[in-house]
Short mmCIF file of N, CA and C in Angstrom, two decimals:
data_model
loop_
_atom_site.label_atom_id
_atom_site.label_comp_id
_atom_site.label_asym_id
_atom_site.label_seq_id
_atom_site.Cartn_x
_atom_site.Cartn_y
_atom_site.Cartn_z
N MET S 476 -90.61 50.38 122.74
CA MET S 476 -89.45 51.78 122.28
C MET S 476 -88.48 51.65 121.28
N THR S 477 -88.04 52.17 120.10
CA THR S 477 -87.06 51.17 119.18
C THR S 477 -85.74 51.44 119.81
N LYS S 478 -85.13 51.20 119.42
CA LYS S 478 -83.65 50.96 119.77
C LYS S 478 -83.06 52.17 119.62
N MET S 479 -83.18 52.35 117.98
CA MET S 479 -82.76 54.21 118.34
C MET S 479 -83.04 55.23 119.77
N LYS S 480 -84.46 54.94 119.70
CA LYS S 480 -85.19 56.12 121.04
C LYS S 480 -84.59 55.22 122.35
N THR S 481 -83.81 54.69 122.96
CA THR S 481 -83.33 53.25 123.21
C THR S 481 -82.07 54.16 123.72
N LEU S 482 -81.71 54.39 122.43
CA LEU S 482 -79.94 54.43 122.79
C LEU S 482 -80.12 56.01 122.83
N ALA S 483 -80.65 56.73 121.87
CA ALA S 483 -80.92 58.41 121.72
C ALA S 483 -81.16 58.43 124.00
N SER S 484 -81.74 57.84 124.35
CA SER S 484 -82.10 58.19 126.23
C SER S 484 -80.75 58.06 126.66
N ALA S 485 -79.98 57.26 126.33
CA ALA S 485 -79.18 56.48 126.88
C ALA S 485 -78.00 57.47 126.83
N LEU S 486 -77.97 58.00 125.66
CA LEU S 486 -76.42 59.55 125.36
C LEU S 486 -77.05 60.53 125.86
N SER S 487 -78.21 60.47 126.05
CA SER S 487 -79.09 61.55 126.35
C SER S 487 -78.62 62.46 128.29
N LEU S 488 -78.71 61.36 128.91
CA LEU S 488 -77.99 60.80 129.79
C LEU S 488 -76.40 60.89 130.75
N ALA S 489 -75.99 59.98 129.31
CA ALA S 489 -74.47 60.48 129.30
C ALA S 489 -74.47 61.78 129.55
N VAL S 490 -75.08 62.82 128.13
CA VAL S 490 -74.60 63.79 128.36
C VAL S 490 -74.74 64.69 129.35
N ALA S 491 -75.94 64.19 130.48
CA ALA S 491 -76.72 65.29 130.74
C ALA S 491 -75.78 65.18 132.33
N SER S 492 -74.74 64.10 132.76
CA SER S 492 -74.52 63.57 134.18
C SER S 492 -72.82 63.84 133.11
N ALA S 493 -72.70 64.01 132.53
CA ALA S 493 -71.15 64.61 131.78
C ALA S 493 -71.39 65.90 132.63
N ALA S 494 -72.29 67.18 131.76
CA ALA S 494 -72.55 68.48 132.13
C ALA S 494 -72.50 68.38 133.52
N LEU S 495 -73.15 67.47 134.60
CA LEU S 495 -73.08 67.81 135.99
C LEU S 495 -71.79 67.35 136.37
N GLY S 496 -71.31 66.98 135.78
CA GLY S 496 -69.39 66.77 135.97
C GLY S 496 -70.06 65.29 136.78
N SER S 497 -70.62 64.97 137.23
CA SER S 497 -70.55 63.40 137.80
C SER S 497 -70.19 62.05 136.61
N VAL S 498 -70.35 62.29 135.66
CA VAL S 498 -69.78 60.88 134.93
C VAL S 498 -69.02 61.57 134.02
N PRO S 499 -67.48 61.78 133.05
CA PRO S 499 -68.05 61.55 131.94
C PRO S 499 -68.12 60.93 130.84
N PHE S 500 -68.36 62.20 130.02
CA PHE S 500 -69.29 61.92 129.00
C PHE S 500 -68.39 60.51 127.67
N THR S 501 -68.63 59.69 127.60
CA THR S 501 -67.79 59.12 126.38
C THR S 501 -69.15 57.81 125.53
N ALA S 502 -68.58 57.67 124.48
CA ALA S 502 -69.24 57.13 124.26
C ALA S 502 -69.25 55.51 124.03
N THR S 503 -68.23 55.07 124.52
CA THR S 503 -68.66 54.11 125.52
C THR S 503 -69.08 53.61 126.77
N SER S 504 -69.35 54.60 126.92
CA SER S 504 -71.01 54.91 128.68
C SER S 504 -71.80 54.86 128.19
N ALA S 505 -71.94 55.26 127.44
CA ALA S 505 -73.85 55.26 126.67
C ALA S 505 -73.67 54.06 125.77
N PHE S 506 -72.29 53.50 125.43
CA PHE S 506 -72.57 51.53 124.83
C PHE S 506 -73.19 50.75 125.99
N ALA S 507 -72.52 51.44 126.90
CA ALA S 507 -72.05 50.19 128.24
C ALA S 507 -73.88 49.97 128.72
N ALA S 508 -73.93 50.93 129.10
CA ALA S 508 -75.32 51.84 129.64
C ALA S 508 -76.52 50.65 129.30
N GLU S 509 -77.05 51.03 127.53
CA GLU S 509 -77.23 50.37 126.49
C GLU S 509 -77.41 48.58 126.61
N LYS S 510 -76.09 48.69 126.65
CA LYS S 510 -75.80 46.75 126.74
C LYS S 510 -76.13 46.10 128.35
N HIS S 511 -75.92 46.87 129.01
CA HIS S 511 -76.72 46.41 130.63
C HIS S 511 -78.52 46.43 130.32
N ARG S 512 -78.74 47.24 129.55
CA ARG S 512 -80.49 48.22 130.15
C ARG S 512 -80.58 46.54 129.34
N ASN S 513 -80.47 45.99 127.87
CA ASN S 513 -80.62 45.13 127.25
C ASN S 513 -79.97 43.52 127.59
N GLU S 514 -78.95 43.85 129.18
CA GLU S 514 -79.41 42.43 129.30
C GLU S 514 -80.16 42.27 130.68
N GLU S 515 -80.22 42.71 131.11
CA GLU S 515 -81.19 43.04 132.14
C GLU S 515 -82.68 42.59 131.34
N GLU S 516 -83.26 43.47 130.49
CA GLU S 516 -83.68 42.57 129.74
C GLU S 516 -84.33 41.38 129.17
N THR S 517 -83.36 40.79 128.78
CA THR S 517 -82.66 39.69 128.98
C THR S 517 -83.31 38.91 129.88
N ASN S 518 -82.94 39.24 131.20
CA ASN S 518 -82.63 38.45 131.98
C ASN S 518 -84.24 38.44 132.57
N LYS S 519 -84.93 39.37 132.63
CA LYS S 519 -85.94 39.58 133.36
C LYS S 519 -87.62 38.41 132.63
N LYS S 520 -87.07 38.79 131.63
CA LYS S 520 -87.29 37.55 130.55
C LYS S 520 -87.27 36.40 130.33
N LEU S 521 -86.01 36.29 130.48
CA LEU S 521 -84.93 33.86 130.95
C LEU S 521 -86.78 34.81 132.32
N VAL S 522 -87.01 35.10 133.39
CA VAL S 522 -87.09 34.80 133.95
C VAL S 522 -88.50 34.11 134.67
N LEU S 523 -89.08 35.35 133.96
CA LEU S 523 -90.88 35.56 133.66
C LEU S 523 -91.05 33.63 133.08
N GLU S 524 -90.54 33.71 132.31
CA GLU S 524 -90.85 32.12 131.20
C GLU S 524 -90.64 30.88 132.61
N PHE S 525 -89.35 31.60 132.59
CA PHE S 525 -88.96 29.97 134.16
C PHE S 525 -89.98 29.79 135.22
N TYR S 526 -90.12 30.96 135.46
CA TYR S 526 -90.89 30.94 136.72
C TYR S 526 -92.59 30.83 135.98
N ASP S 527 -93.35 31.23 135.00
CA ASP S 527 -94.55 30.72 134.62
C ASP S 527 -94.25 28.87 134.02
N LEU S 528 -93.69 28.54 133.96
CA LEU S 528 -92.96 26.94 133.50
C LEU S 528 -93.11 25.70 134.52
N ALA S 529 -92.45 26.61 136.13
CA ALA S 529 -91.94 25.50 136.57
C ALA S 529 -93.01 26.30 138.17
N ILE S 530 -93.60 27.65 138.24
CA ILE S 530 -94.74 27.16 139.19
C ILE S 530 -95.87 27.75 138.64
N ASN S 531 -96.10 27.52 137.41
CA ASN S 531 -98.09 27.55 136.89
C ASN S 531 -98.61 26.59 135.58
N LYS S 532 -97.18 26.18 135.42
CA LYS S 532 -97.85 25.28 134.80
C LYS S 532 -97.06 23.27 135.16
N LYS S 533 -96.05 23.94 136.48
CA LYS S 533 -95.22 22.82 137.21
C LYS S 533 -95.09 21.88 135.87
N ASP S 534 -94.18 22.53 135.50
CA ASP S 534 -93.13 21.97 134.21
C ASP S 534 -92.08 21.44 134.30
N TYR S 535 -91.38 20.54 134.93
CA TYR S 535 -90.05 20.66 135.43
C TYR S 535 -89.28 20.58 134.51
N GLU S 536 -89.79 19.89 133.29
CA GLU S 536 -89.48 19.53 132.22
C GLU S 536 -88.79 20.89 131.06
N ALA S 537 -89.80 21.57 130.80
CA ALA S 537 -89.67 22.90 130.52
C ALA S 537 -88.66 23.69 131.16
N ALA S 538 -89.52 24.18 132.17
CA ALA S 538 -88.68 25.01 133.70
C ALA S 538 -86.13 24.44 133.63
N ALA S 539 -86.86 23.55 133.47
CA ALA S 539 -84.78 22.35 133.17
C ALA S 539 -84.59 23.15 132.94
N LYS S 540 -84.27 23.49 131.49
CA LYS S 540 -83.35 23.99 131.06
C LYS S 540 -83.32 26.36 130.61
N TYR S 541 -83.58 26.57 131.48
CA TYR S 541 -83.40 27.75 132.90
C TYR S 541 -82.73 28.21 134.02
N LEU S 542 -82.03 26.41 134.06
CA LEU S 542 -81.86 26.80 134.96
C LEU S 542 -80.00 26.81 134.81
N GLY S 543 -78.90 26.85 135.40
CA GLY S 543 -77.27 26.79 135.76
C GLY S 543 -76.92 25.52 135.97
N ASP S 544 -76.20 25.02 136.45
CA ASP S 544 -75.18 23.67 135.99
C ASP S 544 -75.42 23.96 137.16
N LYS S 545 -75.84 25.37 138.21
CA LYS S 545 -76.00 24.83 139.94
C LYS S 545 -77.06 25.66 140.16
N TYR S 546 -78.19 24.93 141.14
CA TYR S 546 -79.28 26.01 141.18
C TYR S 546 -78.50 25.73 142.57
N VAL S 547 -79.18 27.07 143.20
CA VAL S 547 -78.76 27.14 145.09
C VAL S 547 -80.26 27.72 145.76
N GLN S 548 -80.82 27.43 146.35
CA GLN S 548 -81.56 27.67 146.97
C GLN S 548 -81.31 27.79 148.32
N HIS S 549 -82.20 29.15 149.03
CA HIS S 549 -81.90 29.93 149.71
C HIS S 549 -83.46 29.74 150.97
N ASN S 550 -84.46 29.63 150.54
CA ASN S 550 -85.96 28.51 150.81
C ASN S 550 -85.33 27.60 151.64
N PRO S 551 -85.62 27.67 153.27
CA PRO S 551 -85.32 26.32 154.03
C PRO S 551 -86.05 25.46 153.98
N THR S 552 -87.07 25.66 153.32
CA THR S 552 -87.92 24.49 153.15
C THR S 552 -87.73 23.74 151.79
N ALA S 553 -86.97 24.04 151.04
CA ALA S 553 -86.69 23.22 149.38
C ALA S 553 -85.37 23.16 149.32
N ALA S 554 -84.59 22.06 149.00
CA ALA S 554 -83.41 21.37 148.50
C ALA S 554 -82.84 22.07 147.40
N ASP S 555 -81.61 22.08 147.65
CA ASP S 555 -80.62 22.87 146.71
C ASP S 555 -80.76 22.15 145.10
N GLY S 556 -80.29 22.67 144.20
CA GLY S 556 -80.20 22.00 142.76
C GLY S 556 -81.09 21.29 142.30
N PRO S 557 -81.00 20.96 141.46
CA PRO S 557 -82.38 21.39 139.60
C PRO S 557 -83.08 19.85 140.23
N GLU S 558 -82.76 18.63 141.20
CA GLU S 558 -83.15 17.78 141.94
C GLU S 558 -84.30 18.65 142.85
N GLY S 559 -84.48 19.57 143.96
CA GLY S 559 -85.04 20.00 144.52
C GLY S 559 -86.27 20.60 144.26
N LEU S 560 -85.57 21.84 143.19
CA LEU S 560 -87.39 22.60 142.62
C LEU S 560 -88.07 21.14 142.25
N LYS S 561 -86.92 20.44 141.53
CA LYS S 561 -88.17 19.12 140.94
C LYS S 561 -89.24 18.09 142.37
N GLY S 562 -88.21 18.55 143.03
CA GLY S 562 -89.13 17.96 144.39
C GLY S 562 -90.75 18.83 144.31
N PHE S 563 -89.87 20.11 144.81
CA PHE S 563 -90.82 21.19 145.09
C PHE S 563 -92.08 21.19 143.67
N ILE S 564 -92.40 21.39 142.67
CA ILE S 564 -93.06 21.31 141.29
C ILE S 564 -94.10 19.97 141.66
N ASP S 565 -93.25 18.38 141.93
CA ASP S 565 -94.34 17.72 142.28
C ASP S 565 -94.78 18.09 143.49
N PHE S 566 -94.37 18.90 144.35
CA PHE S 566 -95.61 18.98 145.74
C PHE S 566 -96.46 19.70 144.81
N LEU S 567 -95.99 21.19 144.78
CA LEU S 567 -96.98 21.70 144.30
C LEU S 567 -97.97 20.90 143.46
N LYS S 568 -98.05 19.70 141.97
CA LYS S 568 -99.10 19.40 141.58
C LYS S 568 -99.49 17.79 142.77
N SER S 569 -98.89 18.14 143.31
CA SER S 569 -100.06 16.59 144.52
C SER S 569 -100.48 17.42 145.81
N GLN S 570 -99.83 18.31 145.99
CA GLN S 570 -101.02 19.08 147.08
C GLN S 570 -101.86 20.16 146.51
N PHE S 571 -101.17 21.05 145.74
CA PHE S 571 -102.17 22.28 145.15
C PHE S 571 -101.66 22.24 143.31
N PRO S 572 -102.34 21.79 142.88
CA PRO S 572 -102.72 21.44 141.50
C PRO S 572 -103.89 22.93 140.86
N GLN S 573 -103.86 23.51 141.58
CA GLN S 573 -104.86 24.53 141.34
C GLN S 573 -103.92 25.97 141.31
N GLN S 574 -103.59 26.04 142.06
CA GLN S 574 -102.22 26.43 141.80
C GLN S 574 -101.85 27.88 141.59
N HIS S 575 -102.34 28.97 141.17
CA HIS S 575 -101.73 30.13 140.56
C HIS S 575 -100.65 30.96 141.13
N ASN S 576 -99.68 32.25 140.33
CA ASN S 576 -99.08 32.99 140.68
C ASN S 576 -99.33 33.79 139.45
N GLU S 577 -99.84 35.49 140.41
CA GLU S 577 -99.66 35.98 139.50
C GLU S 577 -98.66 36.96 140.10
N VAL S 578 -98.08 37.41 138.44
CA VAL S 578 -96.18 37.66 139.32
C VAL S 578 -96.99 39.79 138.67
N LYS S 579 -96.73 40.33 139.63
CA LYS S 579 -97.89 41.62 139.82
C LYS S 579 -96.61 42.98 139.47
N HIS S 580 -95.02 43.30 139.95
CA HIS S 580 -94.10 43.35 139.32
C HIS S 580 -93.12 43.04 139.61
N VAL S 581 -91.45 43.46 138.51
CA VAL S 581 -90.49 42.81 138.49
C VAL S 581 -89.87 43.76 138.12
N TYR S 582 -88.58 43.50 138.78
CA TYR S 582 -87.61 44.71 139.18
C TYR S 582 -86.47 43.90 138.63
N THR S 583 -85.31 44.69 138.09
CA THR S 583 -83.62 43.85 137.73
C THR S 583 -82.84 44.27 138.43
N ASP S 584 -81.84 44.21 137.76
CA ASP S 584 -80.65 44.61 138.60
C ASP S 584 -79.34 43.44 138.77
N GLY S 585 -78.93 44.64 137.03
CA GLY S 585 -77.49 43.45 136.89
C GLY S 585 -78.48 41.80 136.89
N ASP S 586 -77.38 41.00 137.06
CA ASP S 586 -77.80 39.99 137.36
C ASP S 586 -78.88 39.28 137.73
N PHE S 587 -79.83 39.88 138.38
CA PHE S 587 -80.69 39.73 139.15
C PHE S 587 -81.91 40.74 139.54
N VAL S 588 -83.31 39.06 139.14
CA VAL S 588 -84.89 39.81 138.37
C VAL S 588 -85.31 40.15 140.45
N ILE S 589 -86.18 40.58 140.40
CA ILE S 589 -87.10 40.17 141.80
C ILE S 589 -88.44 39.91 140.80
N LEU S 590 -88.96 39.31 141.27
CA LEU S 590 -90.72 38.83 141.73
C LEU S 590 -91.27 39.23 142.61
N HIS S 591 -92.70 40.08 142.03
CA HIS S 591 -93.14 40.81 143.77
C HIS S 591 -94.69 39.85 142.88
N VAL S 592 -95.40 38.77 143.93
CA VAL S 592 -95.85 37.99 143.59
C VAL S 592 -97.72 37.73 144.56
N HIS S 593 -98.07 37.08 143.47
CA HIS S 593 -99.60 36.95 144.23
C HIS S 593 -100.06 35.53 143.92
N SER S 594 -99.60 34.46 144.90
CA SER S 594 -99.83 33.71 144.63
C SER S 594 -100.92 32.68 145.71
N VAL S 595 -102.04 32.13 144.96
CA VAL S 595 -102.95 31.79 145.43
C VAL S 595 -103.53 30.17 145.47
N ARG S 596 -102.87 30.06 146.18
CA ARG S 596 -102.59 28.27 146.47
C ARG S 596 -103.84 27.23 145.96
N THR S 597 -105.24 27.63 147.13
CA THR S 597 -106.04 27.42 146.92
C THR S 597 -107.61 28.56 145.64
N PRO S 598 -108.22 27.71 145.16
CA PRO S 598 -108.60 29.13 144.48
C PRO S 598 -110.08 29.38 145.32
N GLY S 599 -110.28 31.09 146.17
CA GLY S 599 -110.90 31.14 146.26
C GLY S 599 -110.96 31.80 148.75
N THR S 600 -109.50 31.87 148.30
CA THR S 600 -108.50 32.18 149.14
C THR S 600 -107.89 33.30 149.27
N LEU S 601 -107.11 33.41 149.90
CA LEU S 601 -106.76 35.80 149.82
C LEU S 601 -105.43 34.89 149.48
N GLY S 602 -104.83 34.33 149.50
CA GLY S 602 -103.25 33.30 148.49
C GLY S 602 -102.61 34.50 149.72
N ARG S 603 -101.16 34.58 148.99
CA ARG S 603 -99.54 35.11 150.39
C ARG S 603 -98.89 35.95 148.84
N ALA S 604 -98.90 37.18 149.28
CA ALA S 604 -97.39 38.20 148.83
C ALA S 604 -96.19 37.11 148.94
N ILE S 605 -95.52 36.50 148.07
CA ILE S 605 -94.20 36.82 148.13
C ILE S 605 -92.79 37.73 147.21
N VAL S 606 -92.14 37.67 147.85
CA VAL S 606 -91.15 38.33 146.90
C VAL S 606 -89.95 37.50 146.71
N ASP S 607 -90.08 36.42 144.98
CA ASP S 607 -89.06 35.98 144.96
C ASP S 607 -88.10 36.66 144.09
N ILE S 608 -86.40 36.24 144.80
CA ILE S 608 -85.43 36.67 144.16
C ILE S 608 -84.41 35.65 143.60
N PHE S 609 -83.86 36.29 141.83
CA PHE S 609 -83.73 35.30 141.50
C PHE S 609 -82.12 35.91 140.87
N ARG S 610 -81.21 34.71 140.97
CA ARG S 610 -79.36 35.20 141.01
C ARG S 610 -79.51 34.52 139.11
N LEU S 611 -78.67 34.96 138.45
CA LEU S 611 -78.39 34.08 136.78
C LEU S 611 -76.41 34.52 136.51
N GLU S 612 -76.17 33.47 135.70
CA GLU S 612 -74.97 33.84 135.12
C GLU S 612 -75.30 32.76 133.77
N ASN S 613 -74.95 34.27 133.63
CA ASN S 613 -74.67 33.52 131.95
C ASN S 613 -75.87 33.30 131.33
N GLY S 614 -77.04 33.68 131.50
CA GLY S 614 -78.44 33.84 130.96
C GLY S 614 -79.00 32.30 131.58
N LYS S 615 -78.77 32.47 133.08
CA LYS S 615 -78.79 30.47 133.35
C LYS S 615 -79.72 30.78 135.18
N VAL S 616 -81.06 30.83 135.38
CA VAL S 616 -81.23 30.56 136.87
C VAL S 616 -80.36 29.87 137.69
N VAL S 617 -79.52 30.62 138.65
CA VAL S 617 -77.80 30.10 139.57
C VAL S 617 -78.36 29.52 140.80
N GLU S 618 -79.17 30.90 141.35
CA GLU S 618 -79.48 31.02 142.87
C GLU S 618 -81.39 31.40 143.01
N HIS S 619 -81.93 31.38 144.00
CA HIS S 619 -83.58 32.12 144.65
C HIS S 619 -83.22 32.06 145.72
N TRP S 620 -83.64 32.71 146.43
CA TRP S 620 -84.64 33.64 147.58
C TRP S 620 -85.79 33.93 147.43
N ASP S 621 -86.84 34.04 148.87
CA ASP S 621 -87.88 34.00 148.83
C ASP S 621 -87.98 34.58 150.10
N VAL S 622 -89.75 35.78 150.07
CA VAL S 622 -90.18 36.80 151.18
C VAL S 622 -91.13 35.89 151.02
N ILE S 623 -92.17 35.13 152.45
CA ILE S 623 -93.28 34.72 151.40
C ILE S 623 -94.30 35.76 153.17
N GLN S 624 -95.63 36.14 153.08
CA GLN S 624 -96.14 36.34 154.25
C GLN S 624 -97.43 36.62 153.59
N ASP S 625 -98.75 34.89 154.52
CA ASP S 625 -100.46 35.67 153.82
C ASP S 625 -100.68 36.93 153.53
N VAL S 626 -101.10 37.22 152.79
CA VAL S 626 -102.58 38.09 152.29
C VAL S 626 -103.80 38.00 153.25
N ALA S 627 -103.27 39.47 154.05
CA ALA S 627 -103.97 40.21 155.15
C ALA S 627 -105.62 40.41 154.28
N ASP S 628 -106.55 40.08 155.57
CA ASP S 628 -108.19 39.68 154.75
C ASP S 628 -108.16 41.75 155.34
N PRO S 629 -108.38 42.41 153.85
CA PRO S 629 -108.94 43.99 154.01
C PRO S 629 -109.86 44.17 155.63
N ALA S 630 -110.85 43.55 155.57
CA ALA S 630 -111.00 44.21 156.80
C ALA S 630 -111.00 44.37 158.08
N GLY S 631 -109.51 43.63 158.63
CA GLY S 631 -108.68 44.76 159.12
C GLY S 631 -107.31 44.66 159.26
N ALA S 632 -107.54 45.30 158.11
CA ALA S 632 -106.39 45.84 157.49
C ALA S 632 -106.22 47.75 158.06
N ARG S 633 -104.79 48.31 158.38
CA ARG S 633 -105.01 49.41 158.95
C ARG S 633 -104.80 50.72 157.79
N ASN S 634 -104.89 50.03 156.74
CA ASN S 634 -104.33 51.16 155.98
C ASN S 634 -105.27 50.49 154.88
N GLY S 635 -105.41 51.21 153.40
CA GLY S 635 -107.07 50.36 151.84
C GLY S 635 -105.44 50.34 151.47
N ASN S 636 -104.04 50.60 151.25
CA ASN S 636 -103.11 50.69 150.72
C ASN S 636 -103.42 49.26 150.03
N GLY S 637 -103.92 47.83 150.72
CA GLY S 637 -103.95 46.55 149.81
C GLY S 637 -101.45 45.93 149.41
N MET S 638 -102.11 45.18 149.33
CA MET S 638 -100.36 44.52 149.41
C MET S 638 -99.56 43.98 148.01
N PHE S 639 -100.44 44.69 147.32
CA PHE S 639 -99.81 44.86 145.85
C PHE S 639 -99.99 46.21 145.01
#
């Protein structure tokens, strides 16, 4: 979508909101909405690049340029800080060199980027479903949470929806 179309969409939304009485219309609010969307798109791009370098390519040096001055880790099996990430990447290299993660969905909310991921550590296995949550400050990754669940055998599933 071109910048003009995006701006036109933001203006249309602001006018519609104002017409409904929910938000007073101002050009400033339309530009603020556009700026917010641009920041979210930038954050999304940064996290996807960081994630691919760190997890799929297992390249700490390349991924480290995306880290902020601090890196708070909420996964209890990983250490805080850049050295914690380096240790995790070294673990993946030594224990699961063929591991590959495929990002299925990406969501943004301000400084948060959420990834829904299919992780296969050993080819031929069902793998795991992961939700990774990253928080950014000033364009750098500074915090991480994750929720991990084994992918269920579809033969035993109570529905046919799949996990992705």
